[in-house]
PDB file of C-alpha atoms in Angstrom:
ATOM      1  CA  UNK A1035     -31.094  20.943-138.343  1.00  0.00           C
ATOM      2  CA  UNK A1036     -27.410  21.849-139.423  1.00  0.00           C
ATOM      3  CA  UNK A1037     -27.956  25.097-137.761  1.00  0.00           C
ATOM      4  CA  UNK A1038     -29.298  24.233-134.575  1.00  0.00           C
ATOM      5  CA  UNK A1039     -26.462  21.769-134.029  1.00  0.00           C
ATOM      6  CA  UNK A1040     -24.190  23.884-134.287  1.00  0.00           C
ATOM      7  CA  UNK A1041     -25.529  26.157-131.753  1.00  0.00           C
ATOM      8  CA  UNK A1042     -26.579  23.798-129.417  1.00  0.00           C
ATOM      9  CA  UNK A1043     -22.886  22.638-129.427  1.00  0.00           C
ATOM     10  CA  UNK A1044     -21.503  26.669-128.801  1.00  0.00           C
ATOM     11  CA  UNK A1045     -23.780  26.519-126.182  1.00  0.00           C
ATOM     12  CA  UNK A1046     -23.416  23.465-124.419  1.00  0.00           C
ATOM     13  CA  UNK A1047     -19.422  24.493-124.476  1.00  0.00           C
ATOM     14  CA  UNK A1048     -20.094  27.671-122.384  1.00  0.00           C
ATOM     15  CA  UNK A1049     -21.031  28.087-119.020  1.00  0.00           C
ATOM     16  CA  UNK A1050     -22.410  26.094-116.686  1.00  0.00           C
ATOM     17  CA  UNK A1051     -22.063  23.016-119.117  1.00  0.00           C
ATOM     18  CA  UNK A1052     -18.368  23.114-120.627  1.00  0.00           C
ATOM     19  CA  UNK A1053     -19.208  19.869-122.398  1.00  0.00           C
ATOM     20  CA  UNK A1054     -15.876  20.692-124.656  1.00  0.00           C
ATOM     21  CA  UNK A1055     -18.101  19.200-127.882  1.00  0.00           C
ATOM     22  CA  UNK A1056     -17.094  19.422-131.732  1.00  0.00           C
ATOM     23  CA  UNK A1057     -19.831  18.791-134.088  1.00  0.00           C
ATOM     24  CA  UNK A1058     -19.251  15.462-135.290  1.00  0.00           C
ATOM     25  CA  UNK A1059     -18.358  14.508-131.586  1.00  0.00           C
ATOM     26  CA  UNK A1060     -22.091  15.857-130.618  1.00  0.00           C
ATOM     27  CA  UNK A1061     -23.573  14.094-134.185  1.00  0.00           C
ATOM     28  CA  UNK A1062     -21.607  10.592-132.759  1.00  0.00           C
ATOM     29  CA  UNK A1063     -23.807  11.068-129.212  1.00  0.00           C
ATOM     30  CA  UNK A1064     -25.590   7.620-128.885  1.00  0.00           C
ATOM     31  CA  UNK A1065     -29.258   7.856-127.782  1.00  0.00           C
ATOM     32  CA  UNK A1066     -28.711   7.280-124.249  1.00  0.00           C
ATOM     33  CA  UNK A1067     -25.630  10.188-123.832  1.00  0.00           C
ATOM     34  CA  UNK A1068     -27.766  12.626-125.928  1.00  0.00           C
ATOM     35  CA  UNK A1069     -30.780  12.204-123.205  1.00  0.00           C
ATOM     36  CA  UNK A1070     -28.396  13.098-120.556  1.00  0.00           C
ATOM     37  CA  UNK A1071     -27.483  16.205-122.005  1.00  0.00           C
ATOM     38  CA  UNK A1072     -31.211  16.791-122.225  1.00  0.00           C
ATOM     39  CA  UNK A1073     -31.561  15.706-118.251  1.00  0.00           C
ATOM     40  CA  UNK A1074     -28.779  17.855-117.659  1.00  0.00           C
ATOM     41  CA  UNK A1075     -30.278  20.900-119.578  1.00  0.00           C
ATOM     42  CA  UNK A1076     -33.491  20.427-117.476  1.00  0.00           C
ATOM     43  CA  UNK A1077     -31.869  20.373-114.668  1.00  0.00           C
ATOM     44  CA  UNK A1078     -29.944  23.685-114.688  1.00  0.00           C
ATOM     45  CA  UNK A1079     -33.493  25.410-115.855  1.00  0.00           C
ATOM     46  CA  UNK A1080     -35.338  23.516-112.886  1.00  0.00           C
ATOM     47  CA  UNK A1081     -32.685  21.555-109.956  1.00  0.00           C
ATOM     48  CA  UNK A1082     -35.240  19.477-108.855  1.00  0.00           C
ATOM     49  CA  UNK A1083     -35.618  17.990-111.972  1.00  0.00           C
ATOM     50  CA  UNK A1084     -33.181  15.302-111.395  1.00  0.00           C
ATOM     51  CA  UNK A1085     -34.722  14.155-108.144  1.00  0.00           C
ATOM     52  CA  UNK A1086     -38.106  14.388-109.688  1.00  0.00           C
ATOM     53  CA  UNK A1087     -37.415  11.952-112.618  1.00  0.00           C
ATOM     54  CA  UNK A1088     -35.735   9.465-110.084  1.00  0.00           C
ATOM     55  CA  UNK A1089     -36.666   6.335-109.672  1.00  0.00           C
ATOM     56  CA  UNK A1090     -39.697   6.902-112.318  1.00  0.00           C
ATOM     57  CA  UNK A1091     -40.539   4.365-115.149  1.00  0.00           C
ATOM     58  CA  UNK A1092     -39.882   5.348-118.741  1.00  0.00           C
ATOM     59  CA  UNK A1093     -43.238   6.136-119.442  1.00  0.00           C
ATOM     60  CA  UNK A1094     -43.252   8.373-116.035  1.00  0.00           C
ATOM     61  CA  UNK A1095     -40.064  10.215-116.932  1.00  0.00           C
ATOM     62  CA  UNK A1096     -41.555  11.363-120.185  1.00  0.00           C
ATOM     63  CA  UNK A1097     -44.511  12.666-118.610  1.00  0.00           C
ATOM     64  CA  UNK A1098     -42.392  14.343-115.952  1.00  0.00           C
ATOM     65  CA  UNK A1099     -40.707  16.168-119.229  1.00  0.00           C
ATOM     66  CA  UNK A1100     -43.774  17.046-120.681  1.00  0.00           C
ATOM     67  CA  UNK A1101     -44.953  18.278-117.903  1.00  0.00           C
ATOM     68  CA  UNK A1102     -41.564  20.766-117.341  1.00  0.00           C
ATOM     69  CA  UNK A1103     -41.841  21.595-120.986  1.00  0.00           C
ATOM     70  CA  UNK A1104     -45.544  23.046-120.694  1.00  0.00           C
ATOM     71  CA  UNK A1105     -44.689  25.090-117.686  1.00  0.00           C
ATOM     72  CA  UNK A1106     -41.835  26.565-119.285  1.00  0.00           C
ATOM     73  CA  UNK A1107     -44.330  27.225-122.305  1.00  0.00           C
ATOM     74  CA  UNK A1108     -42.740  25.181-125.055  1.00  0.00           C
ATOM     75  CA  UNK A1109     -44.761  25.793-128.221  1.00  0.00           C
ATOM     76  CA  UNK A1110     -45.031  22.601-129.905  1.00  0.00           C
ATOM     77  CA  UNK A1111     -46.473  20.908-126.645  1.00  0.00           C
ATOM     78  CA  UNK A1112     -48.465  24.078-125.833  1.00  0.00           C
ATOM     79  CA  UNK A1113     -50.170  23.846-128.899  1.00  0.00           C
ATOM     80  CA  UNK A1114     -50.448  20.042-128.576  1.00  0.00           C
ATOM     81  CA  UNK A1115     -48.805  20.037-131.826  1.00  0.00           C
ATOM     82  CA  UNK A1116     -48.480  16.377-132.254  1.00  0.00           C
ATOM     83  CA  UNK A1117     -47.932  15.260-128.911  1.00  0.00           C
ATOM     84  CA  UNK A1118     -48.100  11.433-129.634  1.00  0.00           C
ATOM     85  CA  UNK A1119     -44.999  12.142-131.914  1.00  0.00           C
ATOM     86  CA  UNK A1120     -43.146  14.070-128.967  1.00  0.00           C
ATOM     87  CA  UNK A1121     -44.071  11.843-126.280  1.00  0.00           C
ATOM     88  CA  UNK A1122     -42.780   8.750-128.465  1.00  0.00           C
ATOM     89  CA  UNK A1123     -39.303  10.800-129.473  1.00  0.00           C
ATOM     90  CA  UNK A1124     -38.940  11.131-126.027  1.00  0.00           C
ATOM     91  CA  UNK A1125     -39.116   7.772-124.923  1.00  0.00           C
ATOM     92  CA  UNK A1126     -36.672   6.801-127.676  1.00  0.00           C
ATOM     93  CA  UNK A1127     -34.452   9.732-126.943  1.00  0.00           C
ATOM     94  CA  UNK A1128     -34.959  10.269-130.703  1.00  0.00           C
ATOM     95  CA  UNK A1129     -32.523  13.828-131.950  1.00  0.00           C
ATOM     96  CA  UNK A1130     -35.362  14.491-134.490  1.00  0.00           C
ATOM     97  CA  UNK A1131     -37.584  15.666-131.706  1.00  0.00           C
ATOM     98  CA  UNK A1132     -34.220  16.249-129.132  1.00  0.00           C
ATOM     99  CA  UNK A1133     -32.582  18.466-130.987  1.00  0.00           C
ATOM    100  CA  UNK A1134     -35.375  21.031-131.206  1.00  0.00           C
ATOM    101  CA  UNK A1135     -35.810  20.997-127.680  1.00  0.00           C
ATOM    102  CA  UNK A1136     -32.093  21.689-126.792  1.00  0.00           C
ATOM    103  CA  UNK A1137     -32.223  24.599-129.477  1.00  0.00           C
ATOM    104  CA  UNK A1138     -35.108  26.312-127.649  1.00  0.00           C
ATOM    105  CA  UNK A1139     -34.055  25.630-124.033  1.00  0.00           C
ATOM    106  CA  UNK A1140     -30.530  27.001-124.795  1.00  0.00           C
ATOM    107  CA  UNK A1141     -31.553  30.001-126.324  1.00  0.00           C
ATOM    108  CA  UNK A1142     -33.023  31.436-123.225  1.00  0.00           C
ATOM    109  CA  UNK A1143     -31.686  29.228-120.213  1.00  0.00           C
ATOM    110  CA  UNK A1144     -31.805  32.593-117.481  1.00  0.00           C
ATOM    111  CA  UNK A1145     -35.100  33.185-118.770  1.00  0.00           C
ATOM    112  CA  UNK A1146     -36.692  29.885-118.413  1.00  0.00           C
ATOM    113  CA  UNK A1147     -34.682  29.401-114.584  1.00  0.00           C
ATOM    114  CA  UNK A1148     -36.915  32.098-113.717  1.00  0.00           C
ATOM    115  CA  UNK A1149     -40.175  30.975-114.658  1.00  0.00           C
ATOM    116  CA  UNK A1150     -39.149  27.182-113.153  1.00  0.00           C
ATOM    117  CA  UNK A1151     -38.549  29.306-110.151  1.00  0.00           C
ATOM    118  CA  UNK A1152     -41.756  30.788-110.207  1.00  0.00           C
ATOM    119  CA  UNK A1153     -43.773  28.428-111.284  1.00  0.00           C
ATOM    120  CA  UNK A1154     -43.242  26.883-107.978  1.00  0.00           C
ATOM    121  CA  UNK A1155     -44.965  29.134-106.117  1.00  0.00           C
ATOM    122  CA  UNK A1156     -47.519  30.198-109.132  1.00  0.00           C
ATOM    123  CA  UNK A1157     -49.116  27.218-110.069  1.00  0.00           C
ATOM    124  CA  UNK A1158     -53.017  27.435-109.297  1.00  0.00           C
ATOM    125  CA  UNK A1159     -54.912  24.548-108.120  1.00  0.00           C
ATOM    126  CA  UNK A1160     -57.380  23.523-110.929  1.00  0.00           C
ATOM    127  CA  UNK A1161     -60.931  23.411-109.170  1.00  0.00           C
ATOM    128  CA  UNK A1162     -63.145  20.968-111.019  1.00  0.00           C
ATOM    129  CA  UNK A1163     -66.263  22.396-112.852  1.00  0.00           C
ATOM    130  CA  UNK A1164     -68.728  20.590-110.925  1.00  0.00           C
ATOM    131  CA  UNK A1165     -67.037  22.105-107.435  1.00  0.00           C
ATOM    132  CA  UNK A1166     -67.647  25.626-108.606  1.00  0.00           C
ATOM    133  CA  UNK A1167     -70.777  25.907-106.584  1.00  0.00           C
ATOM    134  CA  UNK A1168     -68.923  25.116-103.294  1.00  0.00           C
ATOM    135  CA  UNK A1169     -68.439  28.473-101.577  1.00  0.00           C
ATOM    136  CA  UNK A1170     -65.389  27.150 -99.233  1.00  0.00           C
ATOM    137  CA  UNK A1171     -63.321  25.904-102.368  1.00  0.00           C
ATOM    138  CA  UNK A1172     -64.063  29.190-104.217  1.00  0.00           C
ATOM    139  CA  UNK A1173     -63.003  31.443-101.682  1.00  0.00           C
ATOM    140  CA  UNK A1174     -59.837  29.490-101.107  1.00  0.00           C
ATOM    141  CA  UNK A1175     -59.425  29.570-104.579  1.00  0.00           C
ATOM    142  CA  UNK A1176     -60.145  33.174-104.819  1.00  0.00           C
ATOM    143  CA  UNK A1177     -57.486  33.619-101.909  1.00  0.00           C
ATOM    144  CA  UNK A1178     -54.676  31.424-103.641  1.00  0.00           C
ATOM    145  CA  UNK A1179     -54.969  33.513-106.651  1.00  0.00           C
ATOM    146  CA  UNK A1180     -54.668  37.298-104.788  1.00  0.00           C
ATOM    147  CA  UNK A1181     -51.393  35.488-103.060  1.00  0.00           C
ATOM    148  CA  UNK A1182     -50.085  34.261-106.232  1.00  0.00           C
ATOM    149  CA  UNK A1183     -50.562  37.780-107.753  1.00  0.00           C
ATOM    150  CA  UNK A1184     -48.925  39.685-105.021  1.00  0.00           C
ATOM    151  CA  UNK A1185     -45.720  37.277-104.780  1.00  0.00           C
ATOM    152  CA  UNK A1186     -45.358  37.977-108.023  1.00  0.00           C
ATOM    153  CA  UNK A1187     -45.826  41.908-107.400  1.00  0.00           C
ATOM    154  CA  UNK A1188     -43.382  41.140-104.790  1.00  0.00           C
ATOM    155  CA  UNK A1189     -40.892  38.983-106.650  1.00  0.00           C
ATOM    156  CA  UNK A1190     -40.703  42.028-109.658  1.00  0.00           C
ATOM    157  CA  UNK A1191     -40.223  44.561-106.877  1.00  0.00           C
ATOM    158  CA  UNK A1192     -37.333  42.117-105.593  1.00  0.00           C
ATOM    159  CA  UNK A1193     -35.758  41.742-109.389  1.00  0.00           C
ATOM    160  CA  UNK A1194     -36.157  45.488-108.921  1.00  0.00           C
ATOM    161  CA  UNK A1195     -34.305  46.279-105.773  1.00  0.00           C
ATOM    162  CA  UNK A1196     -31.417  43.954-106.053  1.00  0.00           C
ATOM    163  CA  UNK A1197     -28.982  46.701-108.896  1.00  0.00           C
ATOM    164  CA  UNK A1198     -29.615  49.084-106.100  1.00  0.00           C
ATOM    165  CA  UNK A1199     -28.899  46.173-103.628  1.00  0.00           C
ATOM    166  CA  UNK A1200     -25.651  45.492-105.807  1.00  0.00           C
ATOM    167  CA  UNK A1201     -24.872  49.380-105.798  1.00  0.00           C
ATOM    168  CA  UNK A1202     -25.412  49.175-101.817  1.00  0.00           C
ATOM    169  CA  UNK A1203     -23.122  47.052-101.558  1.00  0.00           C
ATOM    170  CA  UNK A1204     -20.611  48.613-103.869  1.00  0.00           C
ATOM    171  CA  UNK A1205     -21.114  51.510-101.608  1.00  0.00           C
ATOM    172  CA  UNK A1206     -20.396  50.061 -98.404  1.00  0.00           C
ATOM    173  CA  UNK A1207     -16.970  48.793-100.030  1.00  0.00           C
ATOM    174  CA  UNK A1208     -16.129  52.071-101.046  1.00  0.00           C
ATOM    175  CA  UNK A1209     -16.785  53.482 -97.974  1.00  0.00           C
ATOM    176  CA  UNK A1210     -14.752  51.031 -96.168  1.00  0.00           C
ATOM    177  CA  UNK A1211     -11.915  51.654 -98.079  1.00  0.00           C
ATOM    178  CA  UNK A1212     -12.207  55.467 -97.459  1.00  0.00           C
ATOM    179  CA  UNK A1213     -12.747  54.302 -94.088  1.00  0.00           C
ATOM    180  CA  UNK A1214      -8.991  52.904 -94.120  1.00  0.00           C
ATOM    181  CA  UNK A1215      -7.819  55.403 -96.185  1.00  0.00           C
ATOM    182  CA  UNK A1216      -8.546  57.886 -93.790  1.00  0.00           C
ATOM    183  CA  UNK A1217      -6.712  55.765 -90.643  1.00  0.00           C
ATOM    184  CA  UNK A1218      -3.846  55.271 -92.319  1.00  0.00           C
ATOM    185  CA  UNK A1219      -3.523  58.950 -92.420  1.00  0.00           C
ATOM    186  CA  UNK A1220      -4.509  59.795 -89.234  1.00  0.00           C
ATOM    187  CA  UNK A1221      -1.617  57.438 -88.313  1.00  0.00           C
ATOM    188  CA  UNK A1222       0.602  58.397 -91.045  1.00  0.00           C
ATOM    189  CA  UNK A1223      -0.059  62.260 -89.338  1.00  0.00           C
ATOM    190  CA  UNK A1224       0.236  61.548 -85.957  1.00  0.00           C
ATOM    191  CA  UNK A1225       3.783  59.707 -86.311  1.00  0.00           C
ATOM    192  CA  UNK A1226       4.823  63.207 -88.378  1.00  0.00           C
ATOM    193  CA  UNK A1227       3.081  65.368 -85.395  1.00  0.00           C
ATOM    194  CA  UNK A1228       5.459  63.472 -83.270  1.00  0.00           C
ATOM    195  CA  UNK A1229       8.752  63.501 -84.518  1.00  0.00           C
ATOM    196  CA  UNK A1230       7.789  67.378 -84.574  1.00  0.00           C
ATOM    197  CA  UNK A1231       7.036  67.736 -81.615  1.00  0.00           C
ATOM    198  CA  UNK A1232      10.525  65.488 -80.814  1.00  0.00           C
ATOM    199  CA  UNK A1233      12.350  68.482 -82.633  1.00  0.00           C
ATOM    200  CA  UNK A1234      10.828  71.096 -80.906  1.00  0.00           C
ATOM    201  CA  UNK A1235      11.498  69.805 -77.377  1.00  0.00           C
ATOM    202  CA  UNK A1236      15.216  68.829 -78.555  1.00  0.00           C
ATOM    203  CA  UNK A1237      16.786  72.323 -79.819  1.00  0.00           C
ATOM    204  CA  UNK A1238      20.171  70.590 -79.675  1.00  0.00           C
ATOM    205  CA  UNK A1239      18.997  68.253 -82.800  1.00  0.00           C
ATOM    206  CA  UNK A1240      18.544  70.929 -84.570  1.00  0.00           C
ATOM    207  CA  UNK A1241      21.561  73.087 -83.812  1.00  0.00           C
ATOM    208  CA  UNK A1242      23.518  69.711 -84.428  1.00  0.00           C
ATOM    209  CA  UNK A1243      22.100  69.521 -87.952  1.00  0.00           C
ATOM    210  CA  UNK A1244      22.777  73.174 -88.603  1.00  0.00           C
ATOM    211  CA  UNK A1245      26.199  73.173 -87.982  1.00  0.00           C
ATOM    212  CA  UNK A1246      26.873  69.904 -89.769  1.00  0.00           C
ATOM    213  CA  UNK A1247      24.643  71.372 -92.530  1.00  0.00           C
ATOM    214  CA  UNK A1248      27.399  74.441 -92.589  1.00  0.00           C
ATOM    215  CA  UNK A1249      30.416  72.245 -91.773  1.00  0.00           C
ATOM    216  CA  UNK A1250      29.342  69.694 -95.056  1.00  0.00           C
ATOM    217  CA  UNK A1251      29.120  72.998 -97.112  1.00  0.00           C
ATOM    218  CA  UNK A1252      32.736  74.515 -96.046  1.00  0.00           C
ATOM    219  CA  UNK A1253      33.895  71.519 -97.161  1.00  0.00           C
ATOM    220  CA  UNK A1254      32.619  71.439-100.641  1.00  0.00           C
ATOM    221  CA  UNK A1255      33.876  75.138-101.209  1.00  0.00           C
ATOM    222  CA  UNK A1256      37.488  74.625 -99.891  1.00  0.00           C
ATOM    223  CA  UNK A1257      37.334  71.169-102.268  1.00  0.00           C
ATOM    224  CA  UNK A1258      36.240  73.460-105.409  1.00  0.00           C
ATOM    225  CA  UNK A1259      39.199  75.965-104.524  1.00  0.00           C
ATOM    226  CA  UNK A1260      41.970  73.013-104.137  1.00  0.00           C
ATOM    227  CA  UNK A1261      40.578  71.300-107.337  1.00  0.00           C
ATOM    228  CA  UNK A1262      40.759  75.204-109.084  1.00  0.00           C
ATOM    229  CA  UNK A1263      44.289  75.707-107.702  1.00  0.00           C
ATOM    230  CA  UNK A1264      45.769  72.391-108.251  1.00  0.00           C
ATOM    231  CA  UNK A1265      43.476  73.271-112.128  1.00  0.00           C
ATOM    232  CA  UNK A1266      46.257  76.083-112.167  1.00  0.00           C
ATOM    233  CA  UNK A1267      49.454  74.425-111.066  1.00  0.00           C
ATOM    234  CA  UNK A1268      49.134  71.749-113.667  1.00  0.00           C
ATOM    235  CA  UNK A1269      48.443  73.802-116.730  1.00  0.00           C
ATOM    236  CA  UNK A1270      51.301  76.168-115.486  1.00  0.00           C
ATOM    237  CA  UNK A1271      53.438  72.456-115.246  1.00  0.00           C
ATOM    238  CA  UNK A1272      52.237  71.866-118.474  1.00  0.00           C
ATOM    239  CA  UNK A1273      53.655  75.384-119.728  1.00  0.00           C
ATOM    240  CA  UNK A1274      56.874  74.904-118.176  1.00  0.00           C
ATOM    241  CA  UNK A1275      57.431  71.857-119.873  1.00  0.00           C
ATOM    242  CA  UNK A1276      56.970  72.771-123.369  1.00  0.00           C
ATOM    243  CA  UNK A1277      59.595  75.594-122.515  1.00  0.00           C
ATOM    244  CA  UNK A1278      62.073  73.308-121.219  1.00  0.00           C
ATOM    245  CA  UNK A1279      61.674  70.612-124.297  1.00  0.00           C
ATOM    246  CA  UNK A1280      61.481  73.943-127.116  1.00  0.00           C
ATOM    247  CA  UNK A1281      65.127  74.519-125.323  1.00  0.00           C
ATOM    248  CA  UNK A1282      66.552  71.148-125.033  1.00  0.00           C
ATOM    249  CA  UNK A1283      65.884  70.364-128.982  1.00  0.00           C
ATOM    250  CA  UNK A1284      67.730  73.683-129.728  1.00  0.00           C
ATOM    251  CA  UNK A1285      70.733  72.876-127.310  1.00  0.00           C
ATOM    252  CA  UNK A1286      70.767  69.907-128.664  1.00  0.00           C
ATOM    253  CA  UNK A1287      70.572  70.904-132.141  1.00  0.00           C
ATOM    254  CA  UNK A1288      73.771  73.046-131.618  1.00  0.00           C
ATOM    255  CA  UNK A1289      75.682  70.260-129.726  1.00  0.00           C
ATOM    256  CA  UNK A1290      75.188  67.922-133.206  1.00  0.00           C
ATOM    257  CA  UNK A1291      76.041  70.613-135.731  1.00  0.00           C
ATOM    258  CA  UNK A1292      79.102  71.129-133.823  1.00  0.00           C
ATOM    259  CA  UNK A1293      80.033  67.433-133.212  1.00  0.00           C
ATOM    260  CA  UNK A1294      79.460  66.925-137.223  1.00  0.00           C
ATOM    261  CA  UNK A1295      82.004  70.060-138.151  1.00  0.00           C
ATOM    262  CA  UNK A1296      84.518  68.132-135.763  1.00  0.00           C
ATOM    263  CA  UNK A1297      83.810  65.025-137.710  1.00  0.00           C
ATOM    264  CA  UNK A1298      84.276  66.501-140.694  1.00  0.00           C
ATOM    265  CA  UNK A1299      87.709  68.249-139.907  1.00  0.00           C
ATOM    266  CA  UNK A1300      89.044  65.137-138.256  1.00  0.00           C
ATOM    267  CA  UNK A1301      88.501  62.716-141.428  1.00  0.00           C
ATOM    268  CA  UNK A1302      89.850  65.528-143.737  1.00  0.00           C
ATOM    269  CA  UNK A1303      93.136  65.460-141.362  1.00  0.00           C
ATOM    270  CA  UNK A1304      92.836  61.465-141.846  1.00  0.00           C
ATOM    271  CA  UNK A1305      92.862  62.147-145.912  1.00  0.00           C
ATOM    272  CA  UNK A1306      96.105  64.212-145.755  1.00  0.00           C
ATOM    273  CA  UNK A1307      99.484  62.425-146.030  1.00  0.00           C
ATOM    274  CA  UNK A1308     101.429  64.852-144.103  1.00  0.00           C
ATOM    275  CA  UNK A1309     100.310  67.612-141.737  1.00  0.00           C
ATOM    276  CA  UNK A1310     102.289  70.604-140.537  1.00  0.00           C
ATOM    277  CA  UNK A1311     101.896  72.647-137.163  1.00  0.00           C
ATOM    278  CA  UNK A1312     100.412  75.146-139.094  1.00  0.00           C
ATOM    279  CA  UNK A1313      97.770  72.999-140.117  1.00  0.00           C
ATOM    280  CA  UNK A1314      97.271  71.061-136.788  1.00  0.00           C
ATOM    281  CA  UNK A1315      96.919  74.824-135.192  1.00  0.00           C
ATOM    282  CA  UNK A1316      94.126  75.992-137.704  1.00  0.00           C
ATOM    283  CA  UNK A1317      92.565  72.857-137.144  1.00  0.00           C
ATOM    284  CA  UNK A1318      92.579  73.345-133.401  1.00  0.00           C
ATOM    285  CA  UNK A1319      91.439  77.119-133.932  1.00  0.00           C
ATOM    286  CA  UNK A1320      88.363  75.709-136.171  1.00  0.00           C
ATOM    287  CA  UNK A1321      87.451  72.818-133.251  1.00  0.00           C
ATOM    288  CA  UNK A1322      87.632  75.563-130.806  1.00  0.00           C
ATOM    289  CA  UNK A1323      85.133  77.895-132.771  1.00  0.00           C
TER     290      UNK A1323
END
């Protein structure tokens, strides 16, 4: 039973119930709650389920489950394997004959919505034995049977049609957006047909745009000869420069050679005690060189 718990409770979690269930939460269910999971079970396989059961007695709403439980073929009660035992779990909303019914309804629940949908409209009309004689209730009988066998030739041909019904329709939408496509193009060429046509008839536009076209590129040429030139001037600057400074340092190199002989000559004059005009005059003649 471990097992079927635990699916019943993956189940029950996914669509259309989204009960949100743990295990032990499930396992905690009281009697009561756990039949209403059951209801609600039912009545997802079969809608009318819930107003069938209403207002009905205990013993009525059992029946009412039997009787949705045989039509959707449930073995035990097919088989009539202990009914007594089901029909009393039922009534006492007892999990040891619950649970197995949740485990089998869940595995299938598409499945069994079909056959509660057919059954509807498939259910023959038992004729008693000792009415078989009467011609009028065999040939209705006879009648509801060929009707019940082609809806369900026509229901299977409906099943059949309705990917190709689906692919229609996928079709149609596809088609409708091509549909759109295709305007917005049509627009899309009919605005360029026109500004072409605006061109054309305007000459003067275009003559405009030439020349502003040749005026723009003028431009960039004589910029690209100023920027080469002025290139020119400044590396010839540069040049010029580093002339003038390879001159200055050797002037100036000169100047302080000369200014350090004078220096020189001037402190030995300081150092002598007496100096004579022949001295002063050599002096002067050294200064002078």
């Amino acid at each position: 039973m471990l097992k079927e718990s635990i699916f019943i409770v993956n189940q029950l979690n996914k669509e259309p119930f989204l009960k949100n269930l743990t295990f032990p939460s499930f396992e905690a269910l009281s009697p009561l709650m756990l039949l209403e999971v059951l209801n609600e079970v039912l009545t997802e396989i079969q809608p009318k389920y819930t107003e069938i059961i209403q207002d009905k007695t205990d013993e009525e709403r059992v029946q009412e489950m039997i009787n949705l439980l045989s039509m959707l073929e449930y073995e035990p009660i097919k088989e009539c394997c202990d009914l007594q035992a089901i029909r009393e779990g039922l009534d006492t909303n007892d999990k040891v004959v619950i649970y197995p019914i949740l485990f089998w309804l869940l595995q299938d629940v598409s499945t069994l919505k079909r056959k509660a949908y057919l059954s509807q409209f498939t259910c023959e009309i038992e004729v008693p034995e000792f009415l078989h004689h009467d011609e009028t209730l065999y040939i209705y009988s006879n009648k509801q049977k060929e009707q019940i066998q082609k809806f369900q030739q026509t229901f299977v041909m409906y099943e059949d049609l309705q990917p190709l019904s689906v692919s229609k329709n996928n079709a149609v939408v596809e088609n409708r957006t091509m549909q759109n496509n295709k305007c917005s193009l049509l627009k899309q060429k009919e605005m360029l047909h026109k500004e072409l046509e605006s061109l054309v008839k305007s000459p003067d536009i275009l003559l405009k745009a030439s020349r502003q076209l040749r005026l723009e590129r003028e431009r960039a040429k004589l910029v690209a000869r100023q920027t080469t030139e002025q290139e020119e001037q400044l590396s010839q600057a540069q040049k010029r420069v580093s002339e003038l400074e390879e001159q200055t340092k050797g002037h100036l190199v000169a100047e302080l050679e000369k200014m350090r002989k004078e220096v020189d000559a001037l402190q030995k004059l300081a150092e002598m005690p007496v100096v004579t005009a022949a001295q002063l005059l050599e002096m002067k003649t050294k200064f002078k060189m």
